Amino acid sequence: MPEFDLIERIRQRAGARDDVVLGIGDDAAVLCVPAGRQLVVAMDTLNAGVHFPHDTAAADIGWKALAVNLSDLAAMGAEPAWCTLSLSLAQADDAWVDGFLDGFLTVAHAHRVSLVGGDTTRGPLSISVTVHGFVDPGRALRRDAALAGDDVWVSGTLGDAAAALRQWHGGGVRDAFLRGRLDRPTPRVALGQALASVAHACIDISDGLLADLAHVCRGSGVGAQVSVDELPLAPALRAAFDGDARRTLQAAGGDDYELCFTAAPDLRGEVERAGLDAATPVTRIGRIVEGEGVQTATADGQAWHAEHAGYQHFA
Amino acid sequence: MPEFDLIERIRQRAGARDDVVLGIGDDAAVLCVPAGRQLVVAMDTLNAGVHFPHDTAAADIGWKALAVNLSDLAAMGAEPAWCTLSLSLAQADDAWVDGFLDGFLTVAHAHRVSLVGGDTTRGPLSISVTVHGFVDPGRALRRDAALAGDDVWVSGTLGDAAAALRQWHGGGVRDAFLRGRLDRPTPRVALGQALASVAHACIDISDGLLADLAHVCRGSGVGAQVSVDELPLAPALRAAFDGDARRTLQAAGGDDYELCFTAAPDLRGEVERAGLDAATPVTRIGRIVEGEGVQTATADGQAWHAEHAGYQHFA
């Protein structure tokens, strides 16, 4: 399949929005940003064997490549609009590309995102995506806006994806729910937008709750206290892991793509309403304090430490 | 070097523009598009061993990664503004990253482009860049706007980069000028903007003149006639290659990152003035005709064919 056929194959399925003046097929896309709104841009790459196991289905790779990018827009409280895709393939394969697009475009259509450009190249399997969205001026949810006294919240459940990866490495029982959480993360786009006028700071959890909350604390010049036994827990994770192994997966596992955010305690009702409106569970897990660093404790008040630090590339 | 140190290293050197509300360091960048202008977005990836020889210097890779993207904006007649960078490295290496940034940021500063985000990941050496720029509504130079009767023009000289690659494969004499044209292409940004109100269709030459002009013809529903002996020729290429080998490098070699554009014959003076204003040579090489396909002829009127088709990924 020559490159031009591949691009045409993608173009025919890319969808359209009224604000796309010129989409796939020219040197660049031409787009209209709504008057009075700011542009929000995020870019993330997935490499085979690093960000997903080599045995991952093409549709799951496509899903995840866009979902992790939309998760970044969600963490800013932004409304998604467009994406570009750069796809490096060792060899072109009709069935693989169609499967990849099935997953990618399912996520795109669910969030009304148009694929407007990018490129296809030869190389080791790698997918780079850039996403574009909008926020009202001054409304973006930043990492540096947490205030001492804020509650700390997270969406969804934590540790499921990391648990799936551990099961995959272990070669034993593999739970389908957990694997689905690893392969098909849910970007919390509606929740992020609902929080834009409620929350102070927000980040999406990709490196693990403690590592990502530490980014918020550093950026905001504050500390945090987290109750590790309050972290939201999926039944499948409860069944598969126990004790400190489970706590570590939840607190430091990574690949959750849930939102961690802070809000004033007198807005708890508004936060819970945002969760209901977005059909996304939200759980209060701690609070922001003066000082620095993230302290974790168990339900009985004992200080607790994860078995290992959050995932770092190049570490 | 952990990922966060690497990002901080990049952030400190990324520069700033007034229209960047939030740059590197959050989940996404927040940006202001000027009122009344359209957003232009292009994305291109370079993979080691595919888009550059493995022995390419880090600074040259950095230069080329941004230059080829700006070339896409140039081909739209757009004014560059921002870029995001996704850098996949097998291992972090201070000296390599600093060298890469030297080249990348030299191009960025020359064109007043701010690096506003992206990511760093572990994986085979690969660089994805997304560039953003602006055009006035309706002024973007498109591939589908060539008209029968137009002149066909190109900027700069053709075949130099392909000649360098041939010398590199051959292992014999290697000309420094030609290699510089391969490693450090010049994005014709000023020329593209100067042509925005003069030219009809425009494309940047990455796959080879004939292949890229064929895109313009297909998009516009026209044909083209090109005089292969009129193609602009650098002295170094004249000295290194002769006859059909040279003609093939010029007409089909690729990696030129020159602009190929069409304009009405009564605007030849304006095209030449745009070239002078942008300090970029422009050469008239043929014309757009009714019909389809690109026909090439030598100076004595003989039909001519390249020795091989333009470069295709996945071919």
XYZ file of C-alpha atoms in Angstrom, chain A residues 1-4 6 21-22 25-33 38-45 47 50-51 72 75-76 82 84-86 88-89 92 118-124 128-130 132 140-143 202-204 207 215 311-314, chain B residues 1-4 6 21-22 25-33 38-45 47 50-51 72 75-76 82 84-86 88-89 92 118-124 128-130 132 140-143 202-204 207 215 311-314:
122
model
C 0.000 0.000 0.000
C 1.798 3.185 -1.138
C 1.743 6.150 1.244
C -0.802 8.071 -0.846
C -2.790 4.933 2.989
C -11.563 24.868 6.258
C -9.047 22.395 4.805
C -4.601 16.159 1.766
C -2.698 19.430 1.581
C 0.601 20.514 3.162
C -1.260 21.630 6.280
C -4.753 21.923 7.701
C -6.582 25.260 7.884
C -8.843 25.699 10.912
C -11.075 28.291 12.571
C -10.717 28.880 16.307
C -8.092 30.217 23.628
C -6.445 27.296 21.832
C -5.244 24.331 23.914
C -2.640 21.972 22.371
C -1.222 18.688 23.670
C 1.015 16.086 21.995
C 1.792 12.543 23.123
C 3.546 9.612 21.503
C 5.909 3.538 21.139
C 7.221 1.026 25.785
C 3.675 2.363 26.045
C -4.466 15.931 28.508
C -6.981 17.881 32.476
C -7.067 21.456 31.152
C -9.182 18.498 16.097
C -3.338 15.267 13.765
C -1.768 11.803 13.552
C 1.734 10.729 12.647
C 5.213 5.172 11.750
C 4.824 1.589 10.525
C 1.845 -1.119 5.625
C -0.430 14.371 9.916
C 1.795 11.968 8.066
C 2.618 8.309 7.561
C 6.213 7.155 7.604
C 8.254 3.989 7.605
C 9.886 3.086 10.897
C 9.404 1.126 14.118
C 2.289 10.549 17.659
C -0.894 12.525 18.093
C -1.453 16.242 18.571
C -6.421 20.777 19.797
C -7.817 26.481 31.782
C -7.205 24.117 34.716
C -3.513 24.418 35.499
C -1.098 22.432 37.656
C -5.955 19.570 37.729
C -3.667 16.951 36.151
C -4.267 13.647 34.446
C 2.829 8.485 35.774
C 3.786 17.849 40.035
C 7.120 5.130 36.211
C 9.706 7.398 34.623
C 10.869 7.269 31.049
C 14.663 7.172 30.802
C 18.688 12.064 33.000
C 15.082 11.502 34.188
C 12.292 12.680 31.905
C 11.456 15.681 34.098
C 15.021 16.532 30.233
C -0.555 31.930 27.800
C 0.906 28.668 29.108
C 5.208 22.189 31.848
C 1.468 21.575 32.082
C -0.751 18.932 30.479
C -1.189 21.162 27.441
C -0.251 24.575 26.103
C -2.727 27.473 26.070
C -2.395 29.835 23.126
C -4.058 32.906 21.595
C -4.815 32.896 17.875
C -7.164 31.172 10.539
C -4.997 28.538 12.205
C -2.696 26.420 10.003
C -1.390 23.104 11.398
C 1.149 20.645 9.968
C 2.807 17.576 11.494
C 5.828 15.640 10.227
C 7.963 12.896 11.712
C 12.813 8.491 11.812
C 14.594 6.538 7.064
C 14.603 10.339 6.929
C 4.774 22.863 5.111
C 3.764 26.035 1.272
C 0.481 27.332 2.718
C 4.331 27.766 17.703
C 5.316 21.073 19.800
C 7.997 18.386 19.857
C 7.764 14.689 20.644
C 11.744 9.446 21.264
C 15.247 8.471 22.382
C 18.955 10.133 27.263
C 5.211 17.930 23.533
C 6.710 14.932 25.251
C 9.836 12.836 25.625
C 9.632 9.063 25.457
C 11.855 6.031 25.299
C 12.040 4.308 21.940
C 13.961 4.150 18.669
C 7.625 14.270 15.628
C 6.910 17.962 15.327
C 3.627 19.823 14.986
C 1.135 26.111 14.017
C -3.959 29.842 2.270
C -2.041 28.529 -0.764
C -3.652 25.214 -1.614
C -2.705 22.340 -3.892
C 1.695 25.849 -3.946
C 3.372 22.738 -2.507
C 6.720 22.066 -0.903
C 8.977 13.647 -2.574
C -0.198 16.211 -6.558
C 10.550 8.452 -3.239
C 7.543 6.774 -1.627
C 7.310 5.551 1.916
C 6.054 1.949 2.098
